[in-house]
Coordinates of C-alpha atoms and ligand atoms in Angstrom, one line a residue:
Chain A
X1 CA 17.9 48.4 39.5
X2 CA 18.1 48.0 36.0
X3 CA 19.7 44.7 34.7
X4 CA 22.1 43.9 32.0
X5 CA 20.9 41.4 29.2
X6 CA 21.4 39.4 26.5
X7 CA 19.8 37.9 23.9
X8 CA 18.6 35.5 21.0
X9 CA 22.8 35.0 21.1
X10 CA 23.2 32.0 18.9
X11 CA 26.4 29.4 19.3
X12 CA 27.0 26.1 17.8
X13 CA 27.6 23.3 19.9
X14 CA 31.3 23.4 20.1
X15 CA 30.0 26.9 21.5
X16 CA 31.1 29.3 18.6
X17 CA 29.0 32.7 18.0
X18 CA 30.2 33.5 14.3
X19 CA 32.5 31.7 12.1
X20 CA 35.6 32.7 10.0
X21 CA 36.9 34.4 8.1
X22 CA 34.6 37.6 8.9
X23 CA 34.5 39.4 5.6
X24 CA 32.0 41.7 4.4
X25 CA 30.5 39.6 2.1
X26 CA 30.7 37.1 4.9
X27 CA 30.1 38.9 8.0
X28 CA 29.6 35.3 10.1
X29 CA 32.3 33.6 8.1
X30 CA 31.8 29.7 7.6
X31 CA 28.6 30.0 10.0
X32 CA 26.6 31.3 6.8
X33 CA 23.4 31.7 8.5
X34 CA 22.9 28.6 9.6
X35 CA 22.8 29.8 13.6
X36 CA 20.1 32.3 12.8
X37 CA 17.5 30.4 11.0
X38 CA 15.9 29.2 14.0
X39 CA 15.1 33.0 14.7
X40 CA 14.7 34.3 11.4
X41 CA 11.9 31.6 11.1
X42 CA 9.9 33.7 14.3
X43 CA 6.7 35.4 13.5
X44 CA 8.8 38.1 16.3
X45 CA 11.2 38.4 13.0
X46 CA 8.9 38.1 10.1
X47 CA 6.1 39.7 11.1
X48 CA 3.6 38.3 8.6
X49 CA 3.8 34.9 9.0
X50 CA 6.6 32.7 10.7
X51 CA 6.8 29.9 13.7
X52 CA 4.6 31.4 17.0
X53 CA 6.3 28.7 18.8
X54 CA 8.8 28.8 22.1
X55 CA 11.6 30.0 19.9
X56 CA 9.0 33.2 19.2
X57 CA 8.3 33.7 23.0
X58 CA 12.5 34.0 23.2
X59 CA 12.6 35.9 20.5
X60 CA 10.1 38.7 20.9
X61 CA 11.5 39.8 24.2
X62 CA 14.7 41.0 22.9
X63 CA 13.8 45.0 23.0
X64 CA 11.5 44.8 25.2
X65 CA 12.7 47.3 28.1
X66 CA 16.1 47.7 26.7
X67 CA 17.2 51.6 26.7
X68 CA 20.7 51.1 25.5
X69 CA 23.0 48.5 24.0
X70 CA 26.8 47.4 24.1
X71 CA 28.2 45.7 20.9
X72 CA 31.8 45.0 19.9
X73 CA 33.7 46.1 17.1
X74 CA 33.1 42.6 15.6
X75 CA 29.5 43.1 15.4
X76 CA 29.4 46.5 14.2
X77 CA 31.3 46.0 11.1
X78 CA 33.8 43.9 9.2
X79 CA 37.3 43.8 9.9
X80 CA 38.7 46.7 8.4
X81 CA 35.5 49.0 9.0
X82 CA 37.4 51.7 10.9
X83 CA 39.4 52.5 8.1
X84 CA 35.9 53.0 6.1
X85 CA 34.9 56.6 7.1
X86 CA 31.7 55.6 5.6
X87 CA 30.9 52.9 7.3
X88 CA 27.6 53.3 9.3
X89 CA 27.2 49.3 10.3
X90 CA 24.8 46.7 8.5
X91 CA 21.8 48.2 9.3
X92 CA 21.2 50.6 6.7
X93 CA 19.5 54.0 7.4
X94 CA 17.2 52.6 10.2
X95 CA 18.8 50.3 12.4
X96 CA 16.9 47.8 14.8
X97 CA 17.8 49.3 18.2
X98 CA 16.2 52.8 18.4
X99 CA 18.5 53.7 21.3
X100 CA 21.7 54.9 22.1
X101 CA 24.5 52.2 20.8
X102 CA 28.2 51.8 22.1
X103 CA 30.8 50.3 20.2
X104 CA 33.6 48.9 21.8
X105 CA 36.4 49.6 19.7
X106 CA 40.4 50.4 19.6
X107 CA 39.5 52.8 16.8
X108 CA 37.0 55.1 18.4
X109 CA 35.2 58.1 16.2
X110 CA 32.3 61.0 16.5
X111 CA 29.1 60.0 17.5
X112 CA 27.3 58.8 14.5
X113 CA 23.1 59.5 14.6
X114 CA 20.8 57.5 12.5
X115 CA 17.3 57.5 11.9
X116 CA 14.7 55.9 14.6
X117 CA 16.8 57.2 17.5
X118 CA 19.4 54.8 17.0
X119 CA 22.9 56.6 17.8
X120 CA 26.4 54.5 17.9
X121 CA 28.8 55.9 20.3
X122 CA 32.1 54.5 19.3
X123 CA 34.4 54.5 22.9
X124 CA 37.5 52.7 23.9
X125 CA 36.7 51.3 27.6
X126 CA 36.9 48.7 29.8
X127 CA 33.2 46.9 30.5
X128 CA 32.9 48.4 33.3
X129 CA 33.5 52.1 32.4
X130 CA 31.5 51.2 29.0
X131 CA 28.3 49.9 31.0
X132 CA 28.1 53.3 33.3
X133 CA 28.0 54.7 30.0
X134 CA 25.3 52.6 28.8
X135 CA 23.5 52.8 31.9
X136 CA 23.4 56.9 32.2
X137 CA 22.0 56.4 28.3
X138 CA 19.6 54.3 29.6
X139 CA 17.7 55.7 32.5
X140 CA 15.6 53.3 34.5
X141 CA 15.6 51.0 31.4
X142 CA 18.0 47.9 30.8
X143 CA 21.3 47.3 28.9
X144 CA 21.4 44.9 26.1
X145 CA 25.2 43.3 25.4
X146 CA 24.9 42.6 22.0
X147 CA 27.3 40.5 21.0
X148 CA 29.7 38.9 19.9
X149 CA 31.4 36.2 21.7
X150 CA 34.4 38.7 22.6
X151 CA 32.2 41.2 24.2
X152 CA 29.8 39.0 26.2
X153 CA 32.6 36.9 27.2
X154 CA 34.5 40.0 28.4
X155 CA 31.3 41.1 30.5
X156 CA 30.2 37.8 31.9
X157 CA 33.8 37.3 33.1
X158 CA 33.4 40.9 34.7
X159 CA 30.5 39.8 36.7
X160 CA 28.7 42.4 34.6
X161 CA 25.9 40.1 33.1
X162 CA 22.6 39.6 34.8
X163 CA 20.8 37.3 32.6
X164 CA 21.8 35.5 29.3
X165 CA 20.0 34.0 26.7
X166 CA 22.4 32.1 25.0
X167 CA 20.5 29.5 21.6
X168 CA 22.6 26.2 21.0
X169 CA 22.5 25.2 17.4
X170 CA 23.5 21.6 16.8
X171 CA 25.9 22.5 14.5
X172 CA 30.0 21.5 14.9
X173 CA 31.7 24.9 13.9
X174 CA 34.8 24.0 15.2
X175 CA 36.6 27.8 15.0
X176 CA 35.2 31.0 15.1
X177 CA 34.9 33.3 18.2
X178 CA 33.7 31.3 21.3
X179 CA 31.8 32.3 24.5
X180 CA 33.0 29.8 26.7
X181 CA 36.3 30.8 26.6
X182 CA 37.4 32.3 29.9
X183 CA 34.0 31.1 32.1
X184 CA 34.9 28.4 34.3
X185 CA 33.0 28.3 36.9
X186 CA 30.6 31.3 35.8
X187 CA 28.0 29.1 37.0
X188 CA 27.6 29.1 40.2
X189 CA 26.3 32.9 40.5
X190 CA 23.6 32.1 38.5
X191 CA 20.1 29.8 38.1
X192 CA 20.0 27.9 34.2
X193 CA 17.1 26.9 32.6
X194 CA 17.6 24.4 29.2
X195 CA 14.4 24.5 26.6
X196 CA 14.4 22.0 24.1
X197 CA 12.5 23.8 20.9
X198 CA 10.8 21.5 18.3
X199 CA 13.1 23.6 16.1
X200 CA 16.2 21.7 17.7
X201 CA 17.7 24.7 19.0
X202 CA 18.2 24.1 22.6
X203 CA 17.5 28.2 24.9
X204 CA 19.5 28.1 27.6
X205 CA 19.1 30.6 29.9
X206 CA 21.5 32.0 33.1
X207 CA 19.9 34.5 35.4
X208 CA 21.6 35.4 38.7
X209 CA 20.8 34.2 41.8
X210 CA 18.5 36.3 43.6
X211 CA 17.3 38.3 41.2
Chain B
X1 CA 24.6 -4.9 10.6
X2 CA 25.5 -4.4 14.5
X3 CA 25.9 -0.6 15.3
X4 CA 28.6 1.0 17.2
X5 CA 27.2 3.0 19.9
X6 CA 28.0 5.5 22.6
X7 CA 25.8 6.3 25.6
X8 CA 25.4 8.7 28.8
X9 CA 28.5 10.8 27.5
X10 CA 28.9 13.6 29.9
X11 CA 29.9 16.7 28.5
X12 CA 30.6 20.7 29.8
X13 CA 28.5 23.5 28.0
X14 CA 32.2 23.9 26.9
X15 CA 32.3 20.6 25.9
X16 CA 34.7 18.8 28.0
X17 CA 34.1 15.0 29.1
X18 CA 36.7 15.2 31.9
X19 CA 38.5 17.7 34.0
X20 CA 42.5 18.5 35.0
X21 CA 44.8 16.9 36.1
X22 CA 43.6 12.8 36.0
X23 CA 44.9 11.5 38.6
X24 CA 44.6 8.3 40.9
X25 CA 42.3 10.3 43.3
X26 CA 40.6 12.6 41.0
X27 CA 40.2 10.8 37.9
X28 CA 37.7 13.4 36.8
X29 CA 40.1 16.3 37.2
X30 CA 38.4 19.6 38.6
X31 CA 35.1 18.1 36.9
X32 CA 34.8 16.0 40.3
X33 CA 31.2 14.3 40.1
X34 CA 29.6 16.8 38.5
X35 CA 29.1 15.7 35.0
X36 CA 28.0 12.3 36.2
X37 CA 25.2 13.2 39.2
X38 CA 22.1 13.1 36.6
X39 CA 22.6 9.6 36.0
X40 CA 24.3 8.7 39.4
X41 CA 20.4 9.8 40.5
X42 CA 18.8 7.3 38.3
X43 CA 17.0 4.1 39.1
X44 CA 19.1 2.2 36.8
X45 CA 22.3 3.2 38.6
X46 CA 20.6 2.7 41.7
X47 CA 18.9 -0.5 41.5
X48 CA 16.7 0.4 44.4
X49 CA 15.2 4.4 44.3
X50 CA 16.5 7.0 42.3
X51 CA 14.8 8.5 40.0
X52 CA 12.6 7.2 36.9
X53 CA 12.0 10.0 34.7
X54 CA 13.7 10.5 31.0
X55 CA 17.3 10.4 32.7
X56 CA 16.6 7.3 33.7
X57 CA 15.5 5.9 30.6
X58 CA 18.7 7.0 28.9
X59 CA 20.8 5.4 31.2
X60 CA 18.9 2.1 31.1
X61 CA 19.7 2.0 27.8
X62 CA 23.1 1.9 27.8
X63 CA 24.2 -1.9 28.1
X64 CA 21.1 -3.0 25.8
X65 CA 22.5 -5.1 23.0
X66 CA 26.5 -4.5 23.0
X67 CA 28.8 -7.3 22.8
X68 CA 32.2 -5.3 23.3
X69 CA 33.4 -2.2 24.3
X70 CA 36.3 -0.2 23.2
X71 CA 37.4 2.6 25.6
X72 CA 40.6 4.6 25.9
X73 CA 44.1 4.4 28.1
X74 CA 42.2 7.4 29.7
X75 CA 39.1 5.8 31.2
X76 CA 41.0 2.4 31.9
X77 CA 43.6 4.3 34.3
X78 CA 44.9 7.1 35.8
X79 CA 48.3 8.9 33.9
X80 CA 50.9 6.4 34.4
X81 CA 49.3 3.1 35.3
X82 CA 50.7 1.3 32.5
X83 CA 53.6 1.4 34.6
X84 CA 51.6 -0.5 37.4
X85 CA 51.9 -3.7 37.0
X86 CA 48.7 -4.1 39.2
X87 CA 46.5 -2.2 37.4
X88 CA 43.3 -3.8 36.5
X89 CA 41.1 -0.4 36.3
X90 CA 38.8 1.4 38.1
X91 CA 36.3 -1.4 38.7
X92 CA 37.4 -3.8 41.0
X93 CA 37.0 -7.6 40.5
X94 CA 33.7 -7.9 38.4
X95 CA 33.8 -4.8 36.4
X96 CA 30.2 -3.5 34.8
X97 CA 31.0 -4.6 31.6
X98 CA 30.4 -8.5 31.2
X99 CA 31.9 -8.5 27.4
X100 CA 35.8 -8.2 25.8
X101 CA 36.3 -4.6 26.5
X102 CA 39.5 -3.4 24.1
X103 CA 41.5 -0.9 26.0
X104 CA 43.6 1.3 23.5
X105 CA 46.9 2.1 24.6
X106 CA 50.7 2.6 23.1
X107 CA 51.6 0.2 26.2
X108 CA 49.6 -3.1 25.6
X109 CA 49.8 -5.7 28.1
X110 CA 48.4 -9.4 27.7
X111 CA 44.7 -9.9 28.2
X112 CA 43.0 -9.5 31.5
X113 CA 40.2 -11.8 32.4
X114 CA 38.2 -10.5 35.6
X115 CA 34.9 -11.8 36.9
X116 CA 31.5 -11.5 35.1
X117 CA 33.1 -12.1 31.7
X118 CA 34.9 -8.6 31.1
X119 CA 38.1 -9.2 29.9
X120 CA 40.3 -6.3 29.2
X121 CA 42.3 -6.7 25.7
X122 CA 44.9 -4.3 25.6
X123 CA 45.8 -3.0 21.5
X124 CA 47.7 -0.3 20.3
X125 CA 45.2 0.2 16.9
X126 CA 43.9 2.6 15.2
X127 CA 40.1 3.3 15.2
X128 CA 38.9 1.3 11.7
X129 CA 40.9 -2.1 13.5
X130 CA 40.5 -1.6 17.2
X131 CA 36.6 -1.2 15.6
X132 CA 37.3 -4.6 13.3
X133 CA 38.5 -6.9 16.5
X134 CA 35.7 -5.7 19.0
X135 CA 32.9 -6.4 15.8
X136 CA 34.2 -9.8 15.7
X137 CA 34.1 -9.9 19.5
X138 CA 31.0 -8.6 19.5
X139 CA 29.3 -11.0 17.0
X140 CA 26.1 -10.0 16.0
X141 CA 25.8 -7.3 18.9
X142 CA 26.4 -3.5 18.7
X143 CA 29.9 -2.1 19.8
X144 CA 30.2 0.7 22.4
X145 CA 32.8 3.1 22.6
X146 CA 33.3 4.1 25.9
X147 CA 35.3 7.1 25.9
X148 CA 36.9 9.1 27.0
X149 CA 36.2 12.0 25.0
X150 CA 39.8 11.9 22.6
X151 CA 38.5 8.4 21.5
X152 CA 34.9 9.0 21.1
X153 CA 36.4 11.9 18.9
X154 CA 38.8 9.8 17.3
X155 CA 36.3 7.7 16.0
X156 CA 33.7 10.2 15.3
X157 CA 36.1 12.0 12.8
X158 CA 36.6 8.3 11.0
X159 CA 32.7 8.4 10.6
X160 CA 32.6 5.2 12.6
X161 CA 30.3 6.0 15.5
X162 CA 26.3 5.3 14.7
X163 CA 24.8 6.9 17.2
X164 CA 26.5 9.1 20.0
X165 CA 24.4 9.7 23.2
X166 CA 26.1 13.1 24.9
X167 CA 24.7 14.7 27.8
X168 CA 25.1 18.5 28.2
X169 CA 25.8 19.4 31.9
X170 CA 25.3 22.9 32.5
X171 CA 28.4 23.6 34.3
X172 CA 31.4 25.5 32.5
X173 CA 34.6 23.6 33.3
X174 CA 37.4 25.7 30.9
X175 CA 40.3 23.0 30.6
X176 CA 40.1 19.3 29.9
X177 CA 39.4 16.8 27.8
X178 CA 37.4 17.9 24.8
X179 CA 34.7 16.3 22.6
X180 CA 34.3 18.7 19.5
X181 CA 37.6 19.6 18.9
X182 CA 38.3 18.3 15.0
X183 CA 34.5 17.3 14.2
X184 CA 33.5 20.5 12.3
X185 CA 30.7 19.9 10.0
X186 CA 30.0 16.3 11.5
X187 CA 26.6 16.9 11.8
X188 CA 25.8 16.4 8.3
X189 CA 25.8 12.6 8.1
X190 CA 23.4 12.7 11.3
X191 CA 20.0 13.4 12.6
X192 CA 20.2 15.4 15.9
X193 CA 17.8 15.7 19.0
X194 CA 17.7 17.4 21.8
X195 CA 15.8 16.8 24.8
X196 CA 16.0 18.7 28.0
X197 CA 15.1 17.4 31.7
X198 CA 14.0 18.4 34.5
X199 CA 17.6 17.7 35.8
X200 CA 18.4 20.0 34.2
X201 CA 21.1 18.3 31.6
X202 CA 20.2 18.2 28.0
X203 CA 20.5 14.9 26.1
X204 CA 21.5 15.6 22.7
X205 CA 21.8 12.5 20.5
X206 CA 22.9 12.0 17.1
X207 CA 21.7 9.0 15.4
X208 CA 23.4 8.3 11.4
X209 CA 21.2 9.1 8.6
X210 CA 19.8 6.4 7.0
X211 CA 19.5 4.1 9.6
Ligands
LIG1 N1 25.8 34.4 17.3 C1 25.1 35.6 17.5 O1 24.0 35.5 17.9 C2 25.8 36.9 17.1 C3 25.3 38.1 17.7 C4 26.0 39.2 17.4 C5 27.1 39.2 16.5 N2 27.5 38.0 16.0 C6 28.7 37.9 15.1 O2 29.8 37.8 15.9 C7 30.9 38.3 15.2 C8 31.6 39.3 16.1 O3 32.0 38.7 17.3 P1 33.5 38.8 17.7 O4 33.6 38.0 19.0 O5 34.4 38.4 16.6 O6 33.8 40.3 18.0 P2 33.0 41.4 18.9 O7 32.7 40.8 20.3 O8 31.8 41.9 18.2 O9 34.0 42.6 19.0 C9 35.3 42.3 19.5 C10 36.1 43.5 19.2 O10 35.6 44.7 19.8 C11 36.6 45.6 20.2 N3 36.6 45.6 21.6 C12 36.1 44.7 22.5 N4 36.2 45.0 23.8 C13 36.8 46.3 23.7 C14 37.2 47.2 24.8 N5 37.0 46.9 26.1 N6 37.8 48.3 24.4 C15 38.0 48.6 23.1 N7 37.6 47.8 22.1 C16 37.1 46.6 22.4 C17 37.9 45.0 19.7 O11 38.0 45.4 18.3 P3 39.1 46.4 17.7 O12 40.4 46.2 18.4 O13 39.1 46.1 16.2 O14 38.6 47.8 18.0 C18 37.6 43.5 19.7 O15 38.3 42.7 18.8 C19 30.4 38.9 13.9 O16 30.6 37.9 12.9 C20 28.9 39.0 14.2 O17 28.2 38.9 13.0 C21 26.9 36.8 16.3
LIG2 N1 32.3 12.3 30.6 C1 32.1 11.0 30.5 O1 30.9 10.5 30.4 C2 33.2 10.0 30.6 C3 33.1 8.8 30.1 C4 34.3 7.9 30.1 C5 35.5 8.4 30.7 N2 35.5 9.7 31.2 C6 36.7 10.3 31.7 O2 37.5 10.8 30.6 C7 38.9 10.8 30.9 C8 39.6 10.1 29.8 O3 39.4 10.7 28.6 P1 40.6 11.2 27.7 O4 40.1 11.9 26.6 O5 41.6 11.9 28.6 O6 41.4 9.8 27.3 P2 40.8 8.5 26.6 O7 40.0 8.9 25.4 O8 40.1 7.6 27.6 O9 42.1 7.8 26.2 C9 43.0 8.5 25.3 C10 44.4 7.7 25.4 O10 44.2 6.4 24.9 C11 45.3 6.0 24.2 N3 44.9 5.8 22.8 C12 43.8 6.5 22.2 N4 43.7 6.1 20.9 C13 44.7 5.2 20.7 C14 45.1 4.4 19.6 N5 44.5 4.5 18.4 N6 46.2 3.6 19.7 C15 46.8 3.5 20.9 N7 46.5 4.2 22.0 C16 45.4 5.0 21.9 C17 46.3 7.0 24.4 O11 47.0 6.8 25.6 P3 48.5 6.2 25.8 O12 49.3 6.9 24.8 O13 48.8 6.6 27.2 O14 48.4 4.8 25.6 C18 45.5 8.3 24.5 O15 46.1 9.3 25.2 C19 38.9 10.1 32.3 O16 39.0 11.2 33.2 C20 37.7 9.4 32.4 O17 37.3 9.3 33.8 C21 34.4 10.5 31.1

């Protein structure tokens, strides 16, 4: 059975996954960049060079089986993209995910193909409906939930998540879009691992019982 | 210069330091024991057994040079025991502080002398003066706020706390009483650690810069 993941997905301690306002200019708001740099310091990010580290051992096992992914609106673009008909997300040309991509969004539109074998699917749906759709892009392979906070918080309330990888950056955002939102209790169903990084990120990790 | 400390505060991934509703039975709320087991497991809590690894060490530290504690209405009683005339907190007849312990409330009472040397001052101040009368109690030895988590914010947004020991307990709890709230950008004037153990908790302290 393929499993539903996430990844490298980056909150402050007060739990926030971007900041605000979300502009274009801006696209994590107040957060800046400041709960990335642990990752974009990775050899699994820079290639030449970079930390080989624990934070690189989380980091270079993002793609690694995934064969579709599920990102909100919010990550796709900035508010307001929908109204953009060019807008083909931050990516440029190229994007990162070489597989089939759904957005969640209100505003759904054509298929959009890009090079590398990335394709967005834009579709309004409920998590559930929207990971069938995912998984029937995937095959045998796994579905990534991208992000952000809206999205994975929607799925993990769902039951839908089998194992998240959730970074806690010792940083006090205090507003933004936040994951724990709506979990009580989410614990229970599954095993969680904390790893201190020398970095001082903290990985936590949730993986469902008996996988 | 004596410092003003907190120690072994218990905190959600969500970031509450207490559940819903407070009551005379469950002063926790729906947090029950939860956020306190890691250190209820210690040696130092124990006395005899328990166990010795880094938990324990953080909880050994805790009464280690402080001359006074301030704590809120919240941790002294359940809702509504000001109107108990009875009341002497949660701790029976020789409560575990042995030093003045300032209680903040909007309903002060006259002092409260119990065995051991605790006794209970009860002063309707804000942080910078409840902080001014313990110091002086305190004498040459470090203040330690005691919680709950609305004080430990309270003073945390005056820049008055030192160093602040929190410990992440991975359970999500939704509702309650919440550190972060109001401290964005906090982290600035601090250097922050994070060390995970095998308990499973993450001890995340933040010790002022320049210290
Ligand atoms: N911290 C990290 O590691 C990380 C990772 C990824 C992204 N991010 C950041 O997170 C931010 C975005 O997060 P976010 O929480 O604001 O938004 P988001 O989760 O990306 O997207 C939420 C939006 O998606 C649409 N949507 C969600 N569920 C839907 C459904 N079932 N059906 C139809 N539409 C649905 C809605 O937009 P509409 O109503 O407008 O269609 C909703 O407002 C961005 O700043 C991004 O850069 C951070
Ligand atoms: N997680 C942990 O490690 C930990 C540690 C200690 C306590 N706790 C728990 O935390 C809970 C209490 O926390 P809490 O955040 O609800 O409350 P709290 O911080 O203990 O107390 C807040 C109350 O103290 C009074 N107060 C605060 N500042 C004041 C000021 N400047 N002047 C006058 N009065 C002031 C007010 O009560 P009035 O208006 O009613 O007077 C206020 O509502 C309890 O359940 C306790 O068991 C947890």
């Amino acid at each position: 059975m393929s499993l539903v993941r996430v990844h490298n997905f980056s909150i402050s301690l007060d739990g926030f996954g971007a900041g605000e306002p979300q502009t274009e200019d801006t696209p994590m708001g107040h957060a800046g960049h400041r709960l990335h740099e642990w990752m974009t310091a990775t050899h699994a990010w820079q290639h030449t060079g970079g930390s080989r580290g624990v934070d690189n051992l989380y980091t270079q096992d993002t793609d690694t089986g995934i064969g579709a992914e599920i990102m909100g609106a919010g990550k796709y673009g900035y508010p307001g993209w929908h109204d953009d008909a060019d807008w083909t997300g931050w990516w440029g040309s190229n994007p990162p995910f070489h597989t089939p991509v759904f957005v969640l969004t209100h505003h759904p539109r054509p298929p959009l193909e890009m090079d590398g074998g990335t394709t967005f699917h834009f579709i309004d749906a409920a998590p559930a409906e929207a990971l069938a759709a995912a998984r029937e892009a995937a095959g045998d392979a796994d579905v990534r939930i991208g992000g952000g906070a809206t999205v994975i918080r929607d799925f993990m309330a769902a039951g839908l998540i089998d194992y998240l990888h959730a970074v806690v950056v010792p940083i006090v955002l205090g507003h933004g879009s936040r994951l724990w939102d709506g979990l009580e209790g989410q614990e229970a169903d599954y095993q969680i691992e904390s790893i201190c990084s020398p970095s001082g990120v903290t990985h936590l990790t949730f993986t469902r019982r008996g996988l």
